[in-house]
Short mmCIF file of C-alpha atoms and ligand atoms in Angstrom, two decimals:
data_model
loop_
_atom_site.label_atom_id
_atom_site.label_comp_id
_atom_site.label_asym_id
_atom_site.label_seq_id
_atom_site.Cartn_x
_atom_site.Cartn_y
_atom_site.Cartn_z
CA MET A 162 -57.10 210.71 170.11
CA LYS A 163 -56.35 207.04 170.74
CA GLU A 164 -56.73 204.80 167.68
CA LYS A 165 -59.55 202.75 169.22
CA ASP A 166 -61.67 205.89 169.47
CA LYS A 167 -61.57 206.46 165.70
CA ASN A 168 -63.48 203.30 164.79
CA GLN A 169 -67.23 203.37 165.29
CA LEU A 170 -68.91 200.02 165.85
CA GLN A 171 -72.61 199.55 165.34
CA THR A 172 -74.25 196.29 166.41
CA LEU A 173 -75.71 194.36 163.49
CA TYR A 174 -76.50 191.04 165.21
CA THR A 175 -76.53 190.53 168.97
CA ALA A 176 -74.94 187.56 170.70
CA GLU A 177 -78.45 186.15 171.30
CA GLN A 178 -79.43 186.46 167.62
CA ILE A 179 -76.20 184.74 166.59
CA GLN A 180 -76.65 181.85 169.05
CA THR A 181 -80.24 181.27 167.92
CA ARG A 182 -79.19 181.11 164.27
CA VAL A 183 -76.19 178.91 165.05
CA GLN A 184 -78.47 176.42 166.84
CA GLU A 185 -80.81 176.32 163.83
CA ILE A 186 -77.98 175.57 161.41
CA ALA A 187 -76.42 173.00 163.79
CA LYS A 188 -79.75 171.14 163.99
CA VAL A 189 -80.12 170.94 160.20
CA LEU A 190 -76.51 169.78 159.75
CA SER A 191 -76.91 167.14 162.47
CA GLU A 192 -80.05 165.80 160.80
CA ASP A 193 -78.62 165.86 157.28
CA LEU A 194 -75.33 164.19 158.21
CA ALA A 195 -76.48 161.74 160.89
CA GLY A 196 -74.75 158.36 160.65
CA LYS A 197 -72.13 159.65 158.20
CA ARG A 198 -68.38 160.09 158.54
CA VAL A 199 -67.99 163.86 158.78
CA VAL A 200 -64.97 166.17 158.68
CA ALA A 201 -65.72 169.73 159.82
CA VAL A 202 -63.21 172.17 158.31
CA ALA A 203 -62.86 175.69 159.71
CA VAL A 204 -61.50 178.44 157.49
CA MET A 205 -59.21 180.25 159.91
CA LYS A 206 -59.02 182.63 161.52
CA GLY A 207 -62.39 184.31 161.03
CA SER A 208 -64.63 181.29 161.54
CA PHE A 209 -63.18 180.12 164.86
CA ARG A 210 -66.05 181.38 167.04
CA PHE A 211 -68.75 180.22 164.64
CA TYR A 212 -67.03 176.84 164.21
CA CYS A 213 -66.83 176.18 167.97
CA ASP A 214 -70.44 177.18 168.64
CA LEU A 215 -71.71 175.21 165.65
CA LEU A 216 -69.90 172.03 166.76
CA LEU A 217 -71.01 172.52 170.38
CA ASN A 218 -74.62 172.53 169.19
CA MET A 219 -74.31 169.56 166.84
CA SER A 220 -75.41 166.14 168.00
CA ILE A 221 -73.15 164.08 165.69
CA ASP A 222 -69.49 163.11 165.88
CA VAL A 223 -67.14 165.02 163.60
CA ILE A 224 -63.42 165.05 162.89
CA CYS A 225 -62.09 168.60 163.33
CA ASP A 226 -59.77 170.11 160.77
CA PHE A 227 -58.55 173.54 159.78
CA CYS A 228 -57.36 175.48 156.77
CA ALA A 229 -56.31 179.06 156.24
CA CYS A 230 -55.95 181.40 153.29
CA SER A 231 -54.21 184.67 152.80
CA SER A 232 -56.82 187.27 153.64
CA TYR A 233 -57.94 190.67 152.49
CA GLY A 234 -55.36 192.89 154.11
CA LEU A 235 -56.66 196.42 154.04
CA ARG A 236 -60.30 197.12 153.27
CA ASP A 237 -59.64 199.30 150.24
CA LYS A 238 -57.29 196.83 148.59
CA PRO A 239 -59.13 193.55 148.15
CA SER A 240 -56.93 190.84 146.72
CA THR A 241 -58.01 188.39 144.06
CA GLU A 242 -54.90 186.33 144.83
CA ILE A 243 -55.88 183.75 147.42
CA ARG A 244 -53.09 181.59 148.74
CA LEU A 245 -53.60 178.48 150.88
CA GLN A 246 -51.49 179.02 153.98
CA LEU A 247 -52.63 176.04 156.03
CA ASP A 248 -53.88 172.82 154.47
CA ILE A 249 -56.19 170.26 156.06
CA GLN A 250 -54.50 167.25 157.67
CA SER A 251 -57.32 164.68 157.41
CA ASP A 252 -57.97 162.14 154.71
CA VAL A 253 -61.37 163.28 153.43
CA GLN A 254 -61.75 160.69 150.69
CA ASP A 255 -65.25 159.16 150.84
CA LYS A 256 -66.12 161.31 153.86
CA HIS A 257 -68.60 164.18 154.16
CA VAL A 258 -66.93 167.55 154.54
CA ILE A 259 -68.54 170.61 156.14
CA LEU A 260 -66.63 173.73 155.11
CA ILE A 261 -67.23 176.49 157.66
CA GLU A 262 -66.46 180.10 156.75
CA ASP A 263 -67.05 183.42 158.51
CA ILE A 264 -68.17 185.55 155.58
CA ILE A 265 -68.58 185.14 151.83
CA ASP A 266 -68.07 188.31 149.86
CA ARG A 267 -66.96 187.74 146.28
CA GLY A 268 -66.73 184.01 146.91
CA ILE A 269 -63.09 183.69 145.88
CA THR A 270 -61.84 182.27 149.18
CA VAL A 271 -64.44 179.54 149.48
CA HIS A 272 -64.22 178.71 145.78
CA THR A 273 -60.45 178.26 146.03
CA ILE A 274 -60.68 176.02 149.12
CA LEU A 275 -63.57 174.04 147.62
CA GLU A 276 -61.61 173.18 144.50
CA HIS A 277 -58.68 172.12 146.66
CA ILE A 278 -60.83 169.84 148.85
CA LYS A 279 -62.77 168.43 145.88
CA ALA A 280 -59.50 167.10 144.47
CA ARG A 281 -59.26 164.86 147.58
CA LYS A 282 -62.48 163.10 146.54
CA PRO A 283 -64.84 163.57 149.48
CA LYS A 284 -68.31 162.05 149.19
CA SER A 285 -69.92 165.47 149.69
CA ILE A 286 -69.06 169.02 150.69
CA THR A 287 -71.53 171.22 152.57
CA VAL A 288 -70.64 174.92 152.52
CA VAL A 289 -71.72 176.89 155.59
CA SER A 290 -71.03 180.58 156.11
CA LEU A 291 -72.06 182.71 159.07
CA LEU A 292 -72.50 185.72 156.80
CA GLN A 293 -72.83 186.52 153.13
CA LYS A 294 -72.71 189.94 151.53
CA GLN A 295 -75.67 190.38 149.24
CA ASP A 296 -75.07 190.64 145.48
CA GLN A 297 -71.26 190.56 145.76
CA LEU A 298 -70.58 187.06 144.42
CA ILE A 299 -68.34 186.90 141.39
CA GLU A 300 -68.03 183.11 141.65
CA LYS A 301 -71.55 182.65 140.29
CA ASP A 302 -71.41 178.84 140.27
CA LEU A 303 -70.60 178.65 143.97
CA LYS A 304 -73.18 176.57 145.81
CA ILE A 305 -73.59 177.82 149.38
CA ASP A 306 -75.71 175.45 151.46
CA HIS A 307 -76.33 177.42 154.67
CA VAL A 308 -75.90 181.12 155.46
CA GLY A 309 -76.47 182.54 158.93
CA PHE A 310 -77.28 186.08 157.85
CA ILE A 311 -77.32 187.95 154.53
CA VAL A 312 -75.74 191.39 154.90
CA LYS A 313 -76.91 194.26 152.72
CA ASP A 314 -75.09 197.34 151.44
CA ASP A 315 -71.54 195.89 151.62
CA PRO A 316 -70.45 197.34 154.99
CA PHE A 317 -67.28 196.10 156.67
CA ILE A 318 -68.13 193.62 159.41
CA VAL A 319 -66.27 192.78 162.62
CA GLY A 320 -66.81 190.70 165.73
CA TYR A 321 -67.55 187.08 166.58
CA GLY A 322 -64.34 186.00 164.88
CA LEU A 323 -64.21 188.63 162.13
CA ASP A 324 -61.49 191.22 162.24
CA TYR A 325 -60.48 194.62 161.02
CA GLN A 326 -56.68 194.65 160.96
CA GLU A 327 -56.69 191.70 163.42
CA LYS A 328 -58.86 193.51 165.96
CA TYR A 329 -62.40 192.86 167.26
CA ARG A 330 -62.39 189.07 166.79
CA GLN A 331 -63.19 188.58 170.49
CA LEU A 332 -66.54 190.41 170.43
CA SER A 333 -69.57 188.22 171.20
CA TYR A 334 -71.69 190.22 168.72
CA ILE A 335 -71.38 191.24 165.05
CA ALA A 336 -70.97 194.90 164.18
CA THR A 337 -70.36 197.19 161.24
CA ILE A 338 -67.28 199.36 161.51
CA SER A 339 -66.72 202.83 160.15
CA ASN A 340 -64.11 205.51 160.61
CA SER A 341 -65.19 208.83 162.00
P1 LIG B 549 -64.21 186.61 149.35
O1 LIG B 549 -63.07 185.73 149.00
O2 LIG B 549 -64.32 187.81 148.48
O3 LIG B 549 -65.53 185.86 149.43
O4 LIG B 549 -63.92 187.21 150.79
C1 LIG B 549 -64.07 186.43 151.92
C2 LIG B 549 -62.96 186.64 152.90
O5 LIG B 549 -62.61 188.04 153.01
C3 LIG B 549 -63.42 186.20 154.27
O6 LIG B 549 -62.88 184.93 154.56
C4 LIG B 549 -62.91 187.26 155.19
O7 LIG B 549 -61.67 186.86 155.73
C5 LIG B 549 -62.67 188.48 154.33
N1 LIG B 549 -63.78 189.48 154.43
C6 LIG B 549 -64.62 189.86 153.46
N2 LIG B 549 -65.49 190.81 153.89
C7 LIG B 549 -65.17 191.00 155.20
C8 LIG B 549 -65.73 191.85 156.22
O8 LIG B 549 -66.68 192.63 156.04
N3 LIG B 549 -65.15 191.76 157.46
C9 LIG B 549 -64.09 190.93 157.74
N4 LIG B 549 -63.56 190.12 156.80
C10 LIG B 549 -64.08 190.15 155.55
MG1 LIG B 550 -62.02 184.42 156.36
#
């Protein structure tokens, strides 16, 4: 059997559901940050689709920037060691940062990046994540401002930027993945 046949995908959120939610979040961000100097930071690679659609639907000017962390690797071996692989290039001092992530699970990735950006003295940081896994946070003090969808039961999620072993990022929908 070919490898692609072993992974079962089940749609969790359709492309239409995602776009509707993205538009809602984009509207709130545009209202909240109107007239301010804003730097929108994507956590690569997983947030690239969400980031583009969010910015396309926002009515304010933003400076685009990117950062990347070492990621999970294999599903059954989650790492607590997060390493910054790509740092932001912009000067965020006295500016308003929007940190845009694909999914918050234990919160370690966003927490690590937040602390790093805070040290650069921005005026504010707004944390936005497309997805959050319910009841998984170990970084209890983490303030998450906007979440697209809360996912129950800790499944593994792919699509719309999210990967399993670097696959499925190109899907327009979000799915759970399981091996059969
Ligand atoms: P955290 O640091 O535990 O919050 O994990 C968040 C990071 O792990 C995200 O940036 C993703 O790269 C990755 N991750 C966690 N859960 C999933 C998932 O279900 N699908 C794809 N990536 C995930
Ligand atoms: Mg990620």
